């Protein structure tokens, strides 16, 4: 594609594009401020040249490649990156060229905050291009009818009827313009939580008002408080209205959901309202599906931080023709992300892969994903039975919660399917007890099971403010360590900085323990031998326990002993 400032038929009209003088730019800026008009329009009027010449001259001045209307019409706009309504508002369009590079075409390069906004919204590097403002408007007008229909009306299945879901727009401009202090507080809280990468927002009603907390990297931290009890009631009521819940009901828990639009993308919030002695608490789980889907597109196990041995073992299990692969850990430990990484690596288009989840958090191309809907009777067990009649090769069950689901999953693994699933347990050995408690026959269980991966997420010390550290004797005792065991450790500690919001940690890394079943371990499980014997056999089979994996990060200076003690059990 030939896009340069003179690639416009301007000379045919007797004009030659030239750089715009600085004094003319200053006059146009001053007049635009005084008359409250767009500077680009004022500048064009002052120059008095045809639109093509003006755009070419402005491109020369700002060093922007220029696109004519004909060139834009030969490309497809990336409305998945920049939604239509935002493109109209910002007078710009995003394109992907033949090589996959991003082009951001603007008709108003003087728009306040445009560069910072684009840097924040775009998922990767991009190149600015310039087009005439009227050309951008005309180009977008071609998509008006179809795109407005998609963006402005979103239907949700609710009961037997469809209802229209209103999208709350989150931006600094909309927040500042809102006259209601309650709406401003709620919207600014949502905005800030998304900016900081929080996974949950906790709105807690206390004796004298409202406390706001974010869960960042798995840890709750208080962000602010409002010392007014009546205000806290109004905030919770606002959340209920957004979630279409009963604002008059304050005695029983309620669950709902809503969506917001921020920086051109939609973000889901799952809401849980719980009565307390002082009023009601609200917890909002943030599900940024678009951001997660963008990550999943190139997601692999090595991106999650697993050590080389765990990756080799997980990849081996993922490539088995049949059997069951279990991932275990507490809520928020990254189990689903690990399973998606494994499925992404083996998704070559030659197998039928079906998942059943509650909810579907990531969207994978080429994979049939089924959301659980218990109100309609679609449970994990019922969905799994139907999946088996849909000729699958590989199945993912979001979570095994009951005996029926466990029995069907085991039978699926025994009848030639590769089954990925998760279960809540503290380590790989507790999984055995969970399945026995659910009434699964031990022989069938060990015949179906290929391996179990237990994992946790450990916060990584902030690279900007971490310094060398020497642990105290008491900390070593509390951690089950002695001086001779830490001879080669590289202890570091972070005191907090602006980069990590004062927490001392930035980002998280996965640690794991893997139980690969061999004949000895299978015989011990069928014989219901004590867990101690199974642990000894697992160690002989090469299993490295969670605590050992966590301490390896401490030895490398990647995290702290305090963080490891918080996440793993001190033997």
PDB file of N, CA and C in Angstrom, residues 129-190:
ATOM      1  N   UNK A 129      -1.974   7.376  10.717  1.00  0.00           N
ATOM      2  CA  UNK A 129      -2.197   7.843   9.358  1.00  0.00           C
ATOM      3  C   UNK A 129      -3.208   8.984   9.399  1.00  0.00           C
ATOM      4  N   UNK A 130      -3.195   9.802   8.361  1.00  0.00           N
ATOM      5  CA  UNK A 130      -4.090  10.957   8.300  1.00  0.00           C
ATOM      6  C   UNK A 130      -5.013  10.830   7.101  1.00  0.00           C
ATOM      7  N   UNK A 131      -6.290  11.200   7.308  1.00  0.00           N
ATOM      8  CA  UNK A 131      -7.256  11.296   6.218  1.00  0.00           C
ATOM      9  C   UNK A 131      -8.078  12.555   6.454  1.00  0.00           C
ATOM     10  N   UNK A 132      -8.733  13.039   5.433  1.00  0.00           N
ATOM     11  CA  UNK A 132      -9.578  14.215   5.628  1.00  0.00           C
ATOM     12  C   UNK A 132     -10.754  13.837   6.527  1.00  0.00           C
ATOM     13  N   UNK A 133     -11.116  14.756   7.431  1.00  0.00           N
ATOM     14  CA  UNK A 133     -12.172  14.484   8.399  1.00  0.00           C
ATOM     15  C   UNK A 133     -13.466  14.065   7.720  1.00  0.00           C
ATOM     16  N   UNK A 134     -13.815  14.722   6.628  1.00  0.00           N
ATOM     17  CA  UNK A 134     -15.049  14.381   5.917  1.00  0.00           C
ATOM     18  C   UNK A 134     -14.976  12.985   5.310  1.00  0.00           C
ATOM     19  N   UNK A 135     -13.766  12.565   4.879  1.00  0.00           N
ATOM     20  CA  UNK A 135     -13.605  11.221   4.335  1.00  0.00           C
ATOM     21  C   UNK A 135     -13.818  10.169   5.411  1.00  0.00           C
ATOM     22  N   UNK A 136     -13.305  10.426   6.626  1.00  0.00           N
ATOM     23  CA  UNK A 136     -13.497   9.480   7.729  1.00  0.00           C
ATOM     24  C   UNK A 136     -14.985   9.358   8.061  1.00  0.00           C
ATOM     25  N   UNK A 137     -15.680  10.507   8.127  1.00  0.00           N
ATOM     26  CA  UNK A 137     -17.117  10.492   8.408  1.00  0.00           C
ATOM     27  C   UNK A 137     -17.867   9.721   7.330  1.00  0.00           C
ATOM     28  N   UNK A 138     -17.535   9.976   6.055  1.00  0.00           N
ATOM     29  CA  UNK A 138     -18.209   9.301   4.948  1.00  0.00           C
ATOM     30  C   UNK A 138     -17.920   7.804   4.951  1.00  0.00           C
ATOM     31  N   UNK A 139     -16.687   7.451   5.254  1.00  0.00           N
ATOM     32  CA  UNK A 139     -16.329   6.038   5.300  1.00  0.00           C
ATOM     33  C   UNK A 139     -17.130   5.318   6.381  1.00  0.00           C
ATOM     34  N   UNK A 140     -17.216   5.914   7.579  1.00  0.00           N
ATOM     35  CA  UNK A 140     -17.958   5.292   8.677  1.00  0.00           C
ATOM     36  C   UNK A 140     -19.454   5.230   8.383  1.00  0.00           C
ATOM     37  N   UNK A 141     -19.949   6.186   7.622  1.00  0.00           N
ATOM     38  CA  UNK A 141     -21.385   6.211   7.318  1.00  0.00           C
ATOM     39  C   UNK A 141     -21.818   4.961   6.558  1.00  0.00           C
ATOM     40  N   UNK A 142     -20.882   4.353   5.822  1.00  0.00           N
ATOM     41  CA  UNK A 142     -21.213   3.133   5.076  1.00  0.00           C
ATOM     42  C   UNK A 142     -21.614   1.992   6.006  1.00  0.00           C
ATOM     43  N   UNK A 143     -21.105   2.036   7.250  1.00  0.00           N
ATOM     44  CA  UNK A 143     -21.354   0.945   8.191  1.00  0.00           C
ATOM     45  C   UNK A 143     -22.402   1.315   9.247  1.00  0.00           C
ATOM     46  N   UNK A 144     -22.993   2.505   9.093  1.00  0.00           N
ATOM     47  CA  UNK A 144     -23.878   3.053  10.139  1.00  0.00           C
ATOM     48  C   UNK A 144     -24.969   2.086  10.569  1.00  0.00           C
ATOM     49  N   UNK A 145     -25.749   1.619   9.602  1.00  0.00           N
ATOM     50  CA  UNK A 145     -26.939   0.838   9.941  1.00  0.00           C
ATOM     51  C   UNK A 145     -26.588  -0.479  10.617  1.00  0.00           C
ATOM     52  N   UNK A 146     -25.651  -1.229  10.034  1.00  0.00           N
ATOM     53  CA  UNK A 146     -25.334  -2.547  10.572  1.00  0.00           C
ATOM     54  C   UNK A 146     -24.624  -2.463  11.916  1.00  0.00           C
ATOM     55  N   UNK A 147     -23.680  -1.535  12.066  1.00  0.00           N
ATOM     56  CA  UNK A 147     -22.906  -1.461  13.297  1.00  0.00           C
ATOM     57  C   UNK A 147     -23.729  -0.877  14.445  1.00  0.00           C
ATOM     58  N   UNK A 148     -24.581   0.075  14.180  1.00  0.00           N
ATOM     59  CA  UNK A 148     -25.431   0.622  15.238  1.00  0.00           C
ATOM     60  C   UNK A 148     -26.346  -0.462  15.791  1.00  0.00           C
ATOM     61  N   UNK A 149     -26.850  -1.295  14.893  1.00  0.00           N
ATOM     62  CA  UNK A 149     -27.737  -2.364  15.339  1.00  0.00           C
ATOM     63  C   UNK A 149     -27.018  -3.338  16.260  1.00  0.00           C
ATOM     64  N   UNK A 150     -25.725  -3.573  15.995  1.00  0.00           N
ATOM     65  CA  UNK A 150     -24.963  -4.509  16.818  1.00  0.00           C
ATOM     66  C   UNK A 150     -24.565  -3.902  18.157  1.00  0.00           C
ATOM     67  N   UNK A 151     -24.204  -2.609  18.169  1.00  0.00           N
ATOM     68  CA  UNK A 151     -23.645  -2.020  19.382  1.00  0.00           C
ATOM     69  C   UNK A 151     -24.690  -1.482  20.350  1.00  0.00           C
ATOM     70  N   UNK A 152     -25.757  -0.919  19.835  1.00  0.00           N
ATOM     71  CA  UNK A 152     -26.694  -0.237  20.718  1.00  0.00           C
ATOM     72  C   UNK A 152     -27.739  -1.147  21.324  1.00  0.00           C
ATOM     73  N   UNK A 153     -28.016  -2.278  20.692  1.00  0.00           N
ATOM     74  CA  UNK A 153     -28.999  -3.193  21.244  1.00  0.00           C
ATOM     75  C   UNK A 153     -28.339  -4.530  21.510  1.00  0.00           C
ATOM     76  N   UNK A 154     -28.159  -4.852  22.774  1.00  0.00           N
ATOM     77  CA  UNK A 154     -27.593  -6.132  23.172  1.00  0.00           C
ATOM     78  C   UNK A 154     -28.691  -6.891  23.902  1.00  0.00           C
ATOM     79  N   UNK A 155     -29.033  -8.077  23.436  1.00  0.00           N
ATOM     80  CA  UNK A 155     -30.085  -8.836  24.088  1.00  0.00           C
ATOM     81  C   UNK A 155     -29.492  -9.927  24.941  1.00  0.00           C
ATOM     82  N   UNK A 156     -30.107 -10.120  26.106  1.00  0.00           N
ATOM     83  CA  UNK A 156     -29.706 -11.187  27.015  1.00  0.00           C
ATOM     84  C   UNK A 156     -30.864 -12.152  27.159  1.00  0.00           C
ATOM     85  N   UNK A 157     -30.574 -13.421  27.182  1.00  0.00           N
ATOM     86  CA  UNK A 157     -31.619 -14.384  27.449  1.00  0.00           C
ATOM     87  C   UNK A 157     -31.943 -14.344  28.921  1.00  0.00           C
ATOM     88  N   UNK A 158     -33.195 -14.038  29.209  1.00  0.00           N
ATOM     89  CA  UNK A 158     -33.612 -13.925  30.603  1.00  0.00           C
ATOM     90  C   UNK A 158     -34.985 -14.577  30.714  1.00  0.00           C
ATOM     91  N   UNK A 159     -35.042 -15.746  31.366  1.00  0.00           N
ATOM     92  CA  UNK A 159     -36.283 -16.482  31.420  1.00  0.00           C
ATOM     93  C   UNK A 159     -36.651 -16.938  30.027  1.00  0.00           C
ATOM     94  N   UNK A 160     -37.907 -16.674  29.635  1.00  0.00           N
ATOM     95  CA  UNK A 160     -38.373 -17.044  28.303  1.00  0.00           C
ATOM     96  C   UNK A 160     -38.428 -15.857  27.366  1.00  0.00           C
ATOM     97  N   UNK A 161     -37.964 -14.692  27.831  1.00  0.00           N
ATOM     98  CA  UNK A 161     -38.052 -13.513  26.998  1.00  0.00           C
ATOM     99  C   UNK A 161     -36.706 -12.836  26.897  1.00  0.00           C
ATOM    100  N   UNK A 162     -36.561 -11.914  25.966  1.00  0.00           N
ATOM    101  CA  UNK A 162     -35.320 -11.165  25.789  1.00  0.00           C
ATOM    102  C   UNK A 162     -35.505  -9.776  26.343  1.00  0.00           C
ATOM    103  N   UNK A 163     -34.455  -9.273  27.010  1.00  0.00           N
ATOM    104  CA  UNK A 163     -34.506  -7.918  27.543  1.00  0.00           C
ATOM    105  C   UNK A 163     -33.314  -7.146  27.023  1.00  0.00           C
ATOM    106  N   UNK A 164     -33.439  -5.833  26.932  1.00  0.00           N
ATOM    107  CA  UNK A 164     -32.370  -4.987  26.422  1.00  0.00           C
ATOM    108  C   UNK A 164     -31.434  -4.619  27.549  1.00  0.00           C
ATOM    109  N   UNK A 165     -30.148  -4.821  27.352  1.00  0.00           N
ATOM    110  CA  UNK A 165     -29.160  -4.517  28.378  1.00  0.00           C
ATOM    111  C   UNK A 165     -28.511  -3.178  28.073  1.00  0.00           C
ATOM    112  N   UNK A 166     -28.623  -2.260  29.012  1.00  0.00           N
ATOM    113  CA  UNK A 166     -28.005  -0.943  28.829  1.00  0.00           C
ATOM    114  C   UNK A 166     -26.527  -1.016  29.180  1.00  0.00           C
ATOM    115  N   UNK A 167     -25.704  -0.478  28.302  1.00  0.00           N
ATOM    116  CA  UNK A 167     -24.268  -0.454  28.545  1.00  0.00           C
ATOM    117  C   UNK A 167     -23.882   0.858  29.205  1.00  0.00           C
ATOM    118  N   UNK A 168     -23.343   0.783  30.408  1.00  0.00           N
ATOM    119  CA  UNK A 168     -22.847   1.971  31.087  1.00  0.00           C
ATOM    120  C   UNK A 168     -21.496   2.343  30.483  1.00  0.00           C
ATOM    121  N   UNK A 169     -21.360   3.591  30.027  1.00  0.00           N
ATOM    122  CA  UNK A 169     -20.108   4.025  29.413  1.00  0.00           C
ATOM    123  C   UNK A 169     -19.168   4.530  30.499  1.00  0.00           C
ATOM    124  N   UNK A 170     -17.980   3.933  30.563  1.00  0.00           N
ATOM    125  CA  UNK A 170     -16.990   4.336  31.558  1.00  0.00           C
ATOM    126  C   UNK A 170     -15.884   5.123  30.879  1.00  0.00           C
ATOM    127  N   UNK A 171     -15.768   6.389  31.219  1.00  0.00           N
ATOM    128  CA  UNK A 171     -14.669   7.224  30.757  1.00  0.00           C
ATOM    129  C   UNK A 171     -14.538   8.382  31.723  1.00  0.00           C
ATOM    130  N   UNK A 172     -13.378   9.000  31.730  1.00  0.00           N
ATOM    131  CA  UNK A 172     -13.176  10.139  32.628  1.00  0.00           C
ATOM    132  C   UNK A 172     -14.159  11.262  32.304  1.00  0.00           C
ATOM    133  N   UNK A 173     -14.486  11.423  31.001  1.00  0.00           N
ATOM    134  CA  UNK A 173     -15.407  12.474  30.603  1.00  0.00           C
ATOM    135  C   UNK A 173     -16.811  12.205  31.140  1.00  0.00           C
ATOM    136  N   UNK A 174     -17.301  10.960  30.965  1.00  0.00           N
ATOM    137  CA  UNK A 174     -18.657  10.648  31.413  1.00  0.00           C
ATOM    138  C   UNK A 174     -18.765  10.697  32.928  1.00  0.00           C
ATOM    139  N   UNK A 175     -17.697  10.293  33.628  1.00  0.00           N
ATOM    140  CA  UNK A 175     -17.716  10.329  35.089  1.00  0.00           C
ATOM    141  C   UNK A 175     -17.777  11.766  35.591  1.00  0.00           C
ATOM    142  N   UNK A 176     -16.971  12.655  34.988  1.00  0.00           N
ATOM    143  CA  UNK A 176     -16.926  14.043  35.443  1.00  0.00           C
ATOM    144  C   UNK A 176     -18.220  14.780  35.141  1.00  0.00           C
ATOM    145  N   UNK A 177     -18.934  14.368  34.076  1.00  0.00           N
ATOM    146  CA  UNK A 177     -20.149  15.071  33.684  1.00  0.00           C
ATOM    147  C   UNK A 177     -21.380  14.619  34.451  1.00  0.00           C
ATOM    148  N   UNK A 178     -21.286  13.464  35.143  1.00  0.00           N
ATOM    149  CA  UNK A 178     -22.459  12.963  35.849  1.00  0.00           C
ATOM    150  C   UNK A 178     -22.725  13.805  37.099  1.00  0.00           C
ATOM    151  N   UNK A 179     -23.994  14.165  37.308  1.00  0.00           N
ATOM    152  CA  UNK A 179     -24.336  15.055  38.423  1.00  0.00           C
ATOM    153  C   UNK A 179     -24.593  14.297  39.722  1.00  0.00           C
ATOM    154  N   UNK A 180     -24.864  13.010  39.650  1.00  0.00           N
ATOM    155  CA  UNK A 180     -25.155  12.237  40.860  1.00  0.00           C
ATOM    156  C   UNK A 180     -23.863  11.776  41.527  1.00  0.00           C
ATOM    157  N   UNK A 181     -23.644  12.121  42.809  1.00  0.00           N
ATOM    158  CA  UNK A 181     -22.422  11.680  43.478  1.00  0.00           C
ATOM    159  C   UNK A 181     -22.353  10.169  43.645  1.00  0.00           C
ATOM    160  N   UNK A 182     -23.505   9.516  43.777  1.00  0.00           N
ATOM    161  CA  UNK A 182     -23.518   8.056  43.922  1.00  0.00           C
ATOM    162  C   UNK A 182     -23.072   7.398  42.624  1.00  0.00           C
ATOM    163  N   UNK A 183     -23.644   7.850  41.501  1.00  0.00           N
ATOM    164  CA  UNK A 183     -23.265   7.291  40.197  1.00  0.00           C
ATOM    165  C   UNK A 183     -21.798   7.579  39.908  1.00  0.00           C
ATOM    166  N   UNK A 184     -21.335   8.784  40.263  1.00  0.00           N
ATOM    167  CA  UNK A 184     -19.922   9.131  40.041  1.00  0.00           C
ATOM    168  C   UNK A 184     -19.012   8.199  40.837  1.00  0.00           C
ATOM    169  N   UNK A 185     -19.380   7.930  42.091  1.00  0.00           N
ATOM    170  CA  UNK A 185     -18.553   7.048  42.929  1.00  0.00           C
ATOM    171  C   UNK A 185     -18.507   5.636  42.356  1.00  0.00           C
ATOM    172  N   UNK A 186     -19.675   5.102  41.977  1.00  0.00           N
ATOM    173  CA  UNK A 186     -19.715   3.738  41.440  1.00  0.00           C
ATOM    174  C   UNK A 186     -18.915   3.651  40.145  1.00  0.00           C
ATOM    175  N   UNK A 187     -19.144   4.583  39.221  1.00  0.00           N
ATOM    176  CA  UNK A 187     -18.457   4.525  37.926  1.00  0.00           C
ATOM    177  C   UNK A 187     -16.957   4.743  38.059  1.00  0.00           C
ATOM    178  N   UNK A 188     -16.558   5.664  38.940  1.00  0.00           N
ATOM    179  CA  UNK A 188     -15.117   5.889  39.120  1.00  0.00           C
ATOM    180  C   UNK A 188     -14.457   4.685  39.787  1.00  0.00           C
ATOM    181  N   UNK A 189     -15.192   3.991  40.665  1.00  0.00           N
ATOM    182  CA  UNK A 189     -14.655   2.773  41.287  1.00  0.00           C
ATOM    183  C   UNK A 189     -14.450   1.682  40.240  1.00  0.00           C
ATOM    184  N   UNK A 190     -15.438   1.495  39.362  1.00  0.00           N
ATOM    185  CA  UNK A 190     -15.306   0.503  38.296  1.00  0.00           C
ATOM    186  C   UNK A 190     -14.160   0.868  37.355  1.00  0.00           C
TER     187      UNK A 190
END
